[in-house]
PDB file of C-alpha atoms in Angstrom:
ATOM      1  CA  CYS A   1     127.883  42.726  77.381  1.00 40.00           C
ATOM      2  CA  VAL A   2     126.847  44.623  80.397  1.00 41.00           C
ATOM      3  CA  PHE A   3     128.815  44.373  83.958  1.00 41.00           C
ATOM      4  CA  ALA A   4     128.330  46.201  87.209  1.00 39.00           C
ATOM      5  CA  LEU A   5     131.522  47.148  89.237  1.00 41.00           C
ATOM      6  CA  GLY A   6     129.554  47.829  92.499  1.00 40.00           C
ATOM      7  CA  CYS A   7     129.469  51.583  92.224  1.00 41.00           C
ATOM      8  CA  ASN A   8     127.622  54.413  90.207  1.00 44.00           C
ATOM      9  CA  ILE A   9     129.835  53.512  87.110  1.00 42.00           C
ATOM     10  CA  GLN A  10     127.978  51.362  84.848  1.00 46.00           C
ATOM     11  CA  ILE A  11     129.743  49.517  81.760  1.00 44.00           C
ATOM     12  CA  VAL A  12     127.603  49.679  78.700  1.00 46.00           C
ATOM     13  CA  GLY A  13     129.790  47.495  76.345  1.00 46.00           C
ATOM     14  CA  LEU A  14     133.153  46.428  75.321  1.00 47.00           C
ATOM     15  CA  HIS A  15     135.423  48.321  72.921  1.00 48.00           C
ATOM     16  CA  PRO A  16     138.322  46.563  70.935  1.00 52.00           C
ATOM     17  CA  PHE A  17     140.721  48.502  72.729  1.00 53.00           C
ATOM     18  CA  GLY A  18     139.308  48.771  76.191  1.00 54.00           C
ATOM     19  CA  VAL A  19     135.987  49.275  78.286  1.00 59.00           C
ATOM     20  CA  VAL A  20     133.736  52.255  77.230  1.00 62.00           C
ATOM     21  CA  MET A  21     131.921  53.964  79.873  1.00 82.00           C
ATOM     22  CA  ASN A  22     129.259  56.447  80.121  1.00 89.00           C
ATOM     23  CA  PRO A  23     130.376  59.657  82.006  1.00 92.00           C
ATOM     24  CA  PRO A  24     128.700  60.733  85.346  1.00 95.00           C
ATOM     25  CA  CYS A  25     126.542  63.849  85.515  1.00 94.00           C
ATOM     26  CA  ALA A  26     128.332  67.057  86.991  1.00 92.00           C
ATOM     27  CA  LYS A  27     125.391  67.664  89.245  1.00 91.00           C
ATOM     28  CA  CYS A  28     124.031  64.548  90.451  1.00 94.00           C
ATOM     29  CA  ASN A  29     127.034  62.169  89.772  1.00 92.00           C
ATOM     30  CA  LYS A  30     124.740  59.584  87.975  1.00 93.00           C
ATOM     31  CA  THR A  31     125.289  57.854  84.781  1.00 93.00           C
ATOM     32  CA  VAL A  32     124.582  60.182  81.750  1.00 92.00           C
ATOM     33  CA  TYR A  33     123.208  58.262  78.702  1.00 92.00           C
ATOM     34  CA  PRO A  34     123.502  59.611  75.086  1.00 90.00           C
ATOM     35  CA  VAL A  35     119.618  60.510  74.827  1.00 89.00           C
ATOM     36  CA  GLU A  36     119.824  62.913  77.867  1.00 89.00           C
ATOM     37  CA  LYS A  37     123.336  63.973  77.516  1.00 89.00           C
ATOM     38  CA  LEU A  38     124.238  67.713  77.699  1.00 90.00           C
ATOM     39  CA  ASN A  39     127.704  68.827  77.029  1.00 91.00           C
ATOM     40  CA  CYS A  40     128.243  72.406  78.357  1.00 91.00           C
ATOM     41  CA  LEU A  41     130.916  74.325  80.454  1.00 90.00           C
ATOM     42  CA  ASP A  42     133.484  71.431  79.903  1.00 90.00           C
ATOM     43  CA  LYS A  43     131.193  69.053  81.861  1.00 92.00           C
ATOM     44  CA  ILE A  44     128.591  66.587  81.071  1.00 92.00           C
ATOM     45  CA  TRP A  45     125.022  67.079  82.506  1.00 92.00           C
ATOM     46  CA  HIS A  46     121.779  65.396  82.513  1.00 92.00           C
ATOM     47  CA  LYS A  47     119.388  67.853  80.890  1.00 89.00           C
ATOM     48  CA  ALA A  48     117.141  67.683  83.873  1.00 91.00           C
ATOM     49  CA  CYS A  49     120.101  68.515  86.162  1.00 93.00           C
ATOM     50  CA  PHE A  50     121.160  71.630  84.245  1.00 92.00           C
ATOM     51  CA  ARG A  51     119.993  74.264  86.413  1.00 94.00           C
ATOM     52  CA  CYS A  52     120.902  77.635  88.071  1.00 95.00           C
ATOM     53  CA  THR A  53     123.504  77.219  90.814  1.00 92.00           C
ATOM     54  CA  GLU A  54     121.529  79.732  93.041  1.00 91.00           C
ATOM     55  CA  CYS A  55     117.811  79.225  92.503  1.00 93.00           C
ATOM     56  CA  SER A  56     117.848  75.833  90.681  1.00 90.00           C
ATOM     57  CA  LEU A  57     115.992  77.227  87.747  1.00 91.00           C
ATOM     58  CA  LYS A  58     115.896  74.913  84.707  1.00 89.00           C
ATOM     59  CA  LEU A  59     118.310  76.215  82.050  1.00 90.00           C
ATOM     60  CA  THR A  60     118.861  75.502  78.317  1.00 90.00           C
ATOM     61  CA  MET A  61     121.731  76.081  75.981  1.00 87.00           C
ATOM     62  CA  ALA A  62     120.128  79.417  75.109  1.00 89.00           C
ATOM     63  CA  THR A  63     119.386  80.741  78.576  1.00 89.00           C
ATOM     64  CA  TYR A  64     122.338  79.867  80.600  1.00 92.00           C
ATOM     65  CA  LYS A  65     125.225  82.169  81.444  1.00 90.00           C
ATOM     66  CA  GLY A  66     128.563  80.569  82.664  1.00 90.00           C
ATOM     67  CA  TYR A  67     130.700  81.684  85.531  1.00 91.00           C
ATOM     68  CA  ASN A  68     133.596  79.704  86.924  1.00 90.00           C
ATOM     69  CA  LYS A  69     132.325  76.757  84.783  1.00 88.00           C
ATOM     70  CA  MET A  70     129.044  76.735  86.693  1.00 92.00           C
ATOM     71  CA  PRO A  71     125.545  77.608  85.041  1.00 93.00           C
ATOM     72  CA  TYR A  72     123.485  80.593  86.300  1.00 94.00           C
ATOM     73  CA  CYS A  73     120.345  82.213  85.192  1.00 94.00           C
ATOM     74  CA  ARG A  74     120.461  85.721  84.057  1.00 89.00           C
ATOM     75  CA  THR A  75     119.016  87.085  87.221  1.00 90.00           C
ATOM     76  CA  HIS A  76     121.526  85.350  89.584  1.00 91.00           C
ATOM     77  CA  TYR A  77     124.715  85.809  87.348  1.00 90.00           C
ATOM     78  CA  PRO A  78     127.519  86.989  89.477  1.00 89.00           C
ATOM     79  CA  THR A  79     128.593  90.719  88.617  1.00 83.00           C
ATOM     80  CA  THR A  80     131.844  92.418  89.748  1.00 68.00           C
ATOM     81  CA  SER A  81     131.184  95.487  91.883  1.00 61.00           C
ATOM     82  CA  PHE A  82     133.688  98.447  92.497  1.00 54.00           C
ATOM     83  CA  THR A  83     134.711  99.421  96.021  1.00 52.00           C
ATOM     84  CA  GLN A  84     134.811 103.094  96.726  1.00 54.00           C
ATOM     85  CA  VAL A  85     138.245 104.270  98.190  1.00 52.00           C
ATOM     86  CA  ALA A  86     138.491 107.529 100.325  1.00 53.00           C
ATOM     87  CA  ASP A  87     140.761 110.172  98.993  1.00 56.00           C
ATOM     88  CA  SER A  88     144.163 110.056 100.727  1.00 66.00           C
ATOM     89  CA  VAL A  89     145.962 113.351 102.054  1.00 73.00           C
ATOM     90  CA  GLN A  90     148.196 113.373  99.071  1.00 73.00           C
ATOM     91  CA  SER A  91     145.435 112.929  96.558  1.00 73.00           C
ATOM     92  CA  GLN A  92     143.314 115.874  98.255  1.00 78.00           C
ATOM     93  CA  ALA A  93     146.418 118.085  98.119  1.00 80.00           C
ATOM     94  CA  ALA A  94     147.090 117.314  94.632  1.00 79.00           C
ATOM     95  CA  LYS A  95     143.448 118.262  93.738  1.00 78.00           C
ATOM     96  CA  GLN A  96     143.614 121.597  95.635  1.00 80.00           C
ATOM     97  CA  SER A  97     146.911 122.416  93.756  1.00 78.00           C
ATOM     98  CA  GLN A  98     145.417 121.639  90.383  1.00 79.00           C
ATOM     99  CA  ASN A  99     142.357 123.829  91.249  1.00 78.00           C
ATOM    100  CA  LEU A 100     144.442 126.813  92.367  1.00 76.00           C
ATOM    101  CA  ALA A 101     146.503 126.525  89.162  1.00 74.00           C
ATOM    102  CA  SER A 102     143.497 126.499  86.951  1.00 73.00           C
ATOM    103  CA  ASN A 103     142.023 129.633  88.715  1.00 74.00           C
ATOM    104  CA  LEU A 104     145.235 131.513  88.346  1.00 72.00           C
ATOM    105  CA  ASP A 105     145.555 130.473  84.638  1.00 70.00           C
ATOM    106  CA  TYR A 106     141.891 131.648  84.042  1.00 70.00           C
ATOM    107  CA  LYS A 107     142.466 135.032  85.837  1.00 72.00           C
ATOM    108  CA  SER A 108     145.662 135.820  83.811  1.00 74.00           C
ATOM    109  CA  GLN A 109     143.790 134.950  80.614  1.00 72.00           C
ATOM    110  CA  HIS A 110     140.975 137.278  81.369  1.00 68.00           C
ATOM    111  CA  GLN A 111     143.092 140.161  82.225  1.00 72.00           C
ATOM    112  CA  ALA A 112     145.113 139.668  78.951  1.00 72.00           C
ATOM    113  CA  SER A 113     141.707 139.508  77.063  1.00 68.00           C
ATOM    114  CA  LEU A 114     140.793 142.932  78.380  1.00 67.00           C
ATOM    115  CA  GLY A 115     144.006 144.593  77.303  1.00 62.00           C
ATOM    116  CA  HIS A 116     142.844 144.120  73.606  1.00 56.00           C
ATOM    117  CA  TYR A 117     139.796 146.505  74.136  1.00 50.00           C
ATOM    118  CA  THR A 118     139.650 150.301  74.869  1.00 51.00           C
ATOM    119  CA  GLN A 119     136.543 151.454  76.659  1.00 50.00           C
ATOM    120  CA  THR A 120     135.368 155.047  75.476  1.00 51.00           C
ATOM    121  CA  ALA A 121     132.517 156.910  76.416  1.00 50.00           C
ATOM    122  CA  ASP A 122     130.238 158.618  73.975  1.00 56.00           C
ATOM    123  CA  THR A 123     130.614 162.514  74.093  1.00 61.00           C
ATOM    124  CA  VAL A 124     127.788 164.988  73.950  1.00 64.00           C
ATOM    125  CA  ALA A 125     128.803 165.985  70.324  1.00 66.00           C
ATOM    126  CA  SER A 126     128.758 162.359  69.052  1.00 70.00           C
ATOM    127  CA  VAL A 127     125.274 161.729  70.602  1.00 69.00           C
ATOM    128  CA  HIS A 128     123.978 164.916  68.932  1.00 72.00           C
ATOM    129  CA  ALA A 129     125.521 164.008  65.542  1.00 76.00           C
ATOM    130  CA  THR A 130     123.979 160.721  65.584  1.00 78.00           C
ATOM    131  CA  THR A 131     120.369 162.063  66.614  1.00 78.00           C
ATOM    132  CA  VAL A 132     120.583 164.706  63.775  1.00 72.00           C
ATOM    133  CA  GLN A 133     121.686 162.063  61.301  1.00 77.00           C
ATOM    134  CA  LYS A 134     118.517 159.764  62.171  1.00 72.00           C
ATOM    135  CA  GLN A 135     116.264 162.888  62.014  1.00 70.00           C
ATOM    136  CA  SER A 136     117.436 163.591  58.619  1.00 66.00           C
ATOM    137  CA  SER A 137     117.107 160.134  57.128  1.00 64.00           C
ATOM    138  CA  GLY A 138     113.602 159.872  58.254  1.00 58.00           C
ATOM    139  CA  ALA A 139     112.545 163.429  57.108  1.00 51.00           C
ATOM    140  CA  GLY A 140     114.061 162.470  53.732  1.00 48.00           C
ATOM    141  CA  TYR A 141     111.954 159.397  53.740  1.00 49.00           C
ATOM    142  CA  ARG A 142     108.846 161.163  54.540  1.00 49.00           C
ATOM    143  CA  THR A 143     109.135 163.947  51.958  1.00 46.00           C
ATOM    144  CA  ALA A 144     109.146 161.582  49.045  1.00 43.00           C
ATOM    145  CA  PRO A 145     105.656 160.947  48.272  1.00 46.00           C
ATOM    146  CA  SER A 146     104.467 158.909  45.299  1.00 48.00           C
ATOM    147  CA  ALA A 147     103.392 160.707  42.085  1.00 43.00           C
ATOM    148  CA  ASP A 148      99.653 159.631  42.362  1.00 47.00           C
ATOM    149  CA  SER A 149      99.432 160.065  46.112  1.00 46.00           C
ATOM    150  CA  GLY A 150      96.314 162.404  45.777  1.00 46.00           C
ATOM    151  CA  HIS A 151      94.204 159.702  44.128  1.00 42.00           C
ATOM    152  CA  SER A 152      92.855 156.378  45.561  1.00 44.00           C
ATOM    153  CA  ARG A 153      94.051 153.380  43.982  1.00 49.00           C
ATOM    154  CA  ARG A 154      91.622 150.505  43.252  1.00 43.00           C
ATOM    155  CA  PRO A 155      92.912 147.249  44.082  1.00 47.00           C
ATOM    156  CA  ALA A 156      93.958 145.114  41.331  1.00 47.00           C
ATOM    157  CA  TYR A 157      91.546 142.204  40.570  1.00 45.00           C
ATOM    158  CA  ARG A 158      93.051 138.669  41.067  1.00 58.00           C
ATOM    159  CA  GLN A 159      91.302 135.788  39.574  1.00 56.00           C
ATOM    160  CA  PRO A 160      90.667 133.068  42.013  1.00 61.00           C
ATOM    161  CA  ASP A 161      92.682 129.926  41.621  1.00 69.00           C
ATOM    162  CA  PRO A 162      91.136 127.049  39.629  1.00 68.00           C
ATOM    163  CA  ALA A 163      89.733 124.254  41.467  1.00 67.00           C
ATOM    164  CA  PRO A 164      91.848 121.156  41.345  1.00 66.00           C
ATOM    165  CA  GLU A 165      90.462 118.724  38.573  1.00 66.00           C
ATOM    166  CA  PRO A 166      89.264 115.367  39.999  1.00 60.00           C
ATOM    167  CA  ASP A 167      91.180 112.279  39.042  1.00 59.00           C
ATOM    168  CA  ARG A 168      89.427 110.950  36.020  1.00 60.00           C
ATOM    169  CA  TYR A 169      90.933 107.605  36.200  1.00 58.00           C
ATOM    170  CA  TYR A 170      90.607 105.479  39.301  1.00 58.00           C
ATOM    171  CA  ARG A 171      93.644 103.043  39.905  1.00 68.00           C
ATOM    172  CA  GLU A 172      93.222 100.100  41.898  1.00 69.00           C
ATOM    173  CA  PRO A 173      95.869  99.493  44.555  1.00 72.00           C
ATOM    174  CA  GLU A 174      98.186  96.782  43.623  1.00 75.00           C
ATOM    175  CA  PRO A 175      98.171  93.569  45.446  1.00 75.00           C
ATOM    176  CA  GLU A 176     101.017  93.001  47.937  1.00 71.00           C
ATOM    177  CA  PRO A 177     103.509  90.408  46.973  1.00 67.00           C
ATOM    178  CA  GLU A 178     103.060  87.107  48.689  1.00 63.00           C
ATOM    179  CA  PRO A 179     105.937  86.241  51.224  1.00 47.00           C
ATOM    180  CA  GLN A 180     108.298  83.612  49.746  1.00 51.00           C
ATOM    181  CA  PRO A 181     108.850  80.466  51.723  1.00 50.00           C
ATOM    182  CA  ALA A 182     112.033  80.041  53.655  1.00 48.00           C
ATOM    183  CA  VAL A 183     114.866  78.405  51.572  1.00 57.00           C
ATOM    184  CA  SER A 184     116.634  75.819  53.518  1.00 61.00           C
ATOM    185  CA  SER A 185     120.443  75.927  53.798  1.00 67.00           C
ATOM    186  CA  GLY A 186     123.067  73.469  54.534  1.00 78.00           C
ATOM    187  CA  PRO A 187     122.893  69.571  54.606  1.00 86.00           C
ATOM    188  CA  ARG A 188     119.539  67.793  54.990  1.00 92.00           C
ATOM    189  CA  TYR A 189     118.962  64.980  57.412  1.00 94.00           C
ATOM    190  CA  VAL A 190     116.275  62.251  57.531  1.00 95.00           C
ATOM    191  CA  ALA A 191     114.759  60.796  60.713  1.00 95.00           C
ATOM    192  CA  VAL A 192     115.621  57.143  61.212  1.00 94.00           C
ATOM    193  CA  TYR A 193     113.476  56.779  64.504  1.00 94.00           C
ATOM    194  CA  GLU A 194     110.455  58.563  65.807  1.00 94.00           C
ATOM    195  CA  TYR A 195     111.171  61.070  68.583  1.00 94.00           C
ATOM    196  CA  THR A 196     108.857  62.655  71.140  1.00 93.00           C
ATOM    197  CA  ALA A 197     110.091  66.152  72.706  1.00 91.00           C
ATOM    198  CA  THR A 198     110.614  66.167  76.390  1.00 89.00           C
ATOM    199  CA  ASP A 199     111.562  69.904  76.935  1.00 88.00           C
ATOM    200  CA  ASP A 200     110.158  73.183  75.575  1.00 89.00           C
ATOM    201  CA  ASP A 201     112.993  73.781  73.371  1.00 89.00           C
ATOM    202  CA  GLU A 202     113.077  70.392  71.491  1.00 92.00           C
ATOM    203  CA  VAL A 203     110.952  69.199  68.537  1.00 93.00           C
ATOM    204  CA  SER A 204     109.104  66.065  67.876  1.00 94.00           C
ATOM    205  CA  PHE A 205     109.285  64.134  64.494  1.00 95.00           C
ATOM    206  CA  ASN A 206     108.181  60.924  62.962  1.00 94.00           C
ATOM    207  CA  GLU A 207     110.312  58.453  61.156  1.00 93.00           C
ATOM    208  CA  GLY A 208     111.284  59.548  57.532  1.00 93.00           C
ATOM    209  CA  ASP A 209     110.809  63.254  58.375  1.00 95.00           C
ATOM    210  CA  ASN A 210     113.293  65.604  56.765  1.00 95.00           C
ATOM    211  CA  ILE A 211     115.439  67.891  59.107  1.00 95.00           C
ATOM    212  CA  VAL A 212     116.885  71.163  57.562  1.00 94.00           C
ATOM    213  CA  ASN A 213     118.806  74.170  58.868  1.00 92.00           C
ATOM    214  CA  VAL A 214     120.768  71.709  60.951  1.00 92.00           C
ATOM    215  CA  GLU A 215     123.463  73.267  63.501  1.00 91.00           C
ATOM    216  CA  ILE A 216     125.628  70.845  65.387  1.00 89.00           C
ATOM    217  CA  ILE A 217     125.833  71.658  69.224  1.00 87.00           C
ATOM    218  CA  ASP A 218     127.868  68.709  70.553  1.00 83.00           C
ATOM    219  CA  ASP A 219     128.434  64.978  69.707  1.00 81.00           C
ATOM    220  CA  GLY A 220     124.929  64.206  71.121  1.00 86.00           C
ATOM    221  CA  TRP A 221     122.560  67.112  70.196  1.00 90.00           C
ATOM    222  CA  MET A 222     121.941  69.357  67.273  1.00 91.00           C
ATOM    223  CA  THR A 223     119.299  72.207  66.321  1.00 93.00           C
ATOM    224  CA  GLY A 224     117.265  71.892  63.097  1.00 94.00           C
ATOM    225  CA  THR A 225     113.830  72.487  61.667  1.00 95.00           C
ATOM    226  CA  VAL A 226     111.323  69.782  60.825  1.00 95.00           C
ATOM    227  CA  GLU A 227     110.288  70.315  57.225  1.00 94.00           C
ATOM    228  CA  ARG A 228     106.878  68.762  57.674  1.00 93.00           C
ATOM    229  CA  THR A 229     105.764  70.879  60.694  1.00 92.00           C
ATOM    230  CA  GLY A 230     108.008  73.971  60.316  1.00 93.00           C
ATOM    231  CA  GLU A 231     109.072  73.565  64.165  1.00 94.00           C
ATOM    232  CA  THR A 232     112.693  74.314  65.146  1.00 94.00           C
ATOM    233  CA  GLY A 233     114.476  73.144  68.246  1.00 93.00           C
ATOM    234  CA  MET A 234     116.908  70.705  69.625  1.00 92.00           C
ATOM    235  CA  LEU A 235     117.009  67.087  68.770  1.00 93.00           C
ATOM    236  CA  PRO A 236     119.209  63.901  69.558  1.00 92.00           C
ATOM    237  CA  SER A 237     121.817  63.419  66.721  1.00 91.00           C
ATOM    238  CA  ASN A 238     121.558  59.783  67.016  1.00 92.00           C
ATOM    239  CA  TYR A 239     118.042  59.772  65.727  1.00 94.00           C
ATOM    240  CA  VAL A 240     118.892  61.214  62.265  1.00 94.00           C
ATOM    241  CA  GLU A 241     121.227  60.472  59.498  1.00 92.00           C
ATOM    242  CA  LEU A 242     122.289  62.441  56.439  1.00 88.00           C
ATOM    243  CA  ALA A 243     119.796  62.092  53.540  1.00 80.00           C
TER     244      ALA A 243
END
């Protein structure tokens, strides 16, 4: 039975325990039917009314970002900004005291480190002894010639490195393994009605097509892959049933 109450609320049938009514859209306040229903941000929307609050860009479950239970696109999503606060007199005085204390600490540590070392100047005698030691070591090195220094030595003959042998056996490259088809997981559904996609994120299917890799979004929509075409997207859950 269908009745009209004189407003935007339409009664679609009678329930044994009362009247069942389709909820209104959160954007246009018109009746939302199950085929065009989108449940998101604790509200009911028409799929065509689910748009960015700022620029009215059409959104989907994969592209929206919620803020205060309102949909936004990624460009106009509100972000929190920080306010720069000027330093007060007390904070500036605290910073100056901290810098002064750190400088005094550095000077005291530097003076303490200098106390561990004793600066000594090289005397004339030490410089002369070092020079004589270097000259004597150089003279000893020069006065020790080899036994056959008077004869010219012929350089030793070095045989050239053998050329690498060519590969006698040619091996053909092994064929790459063919990619294995994707294995479906989860329950399988079968289409009981034909459906034509109305948006880019939906998939079309014929009656009797198998739907795999199903993920339930809400009580009216789900995502899945049409096994016949291999396309993946959103589809109404009341058009399919468990296989």
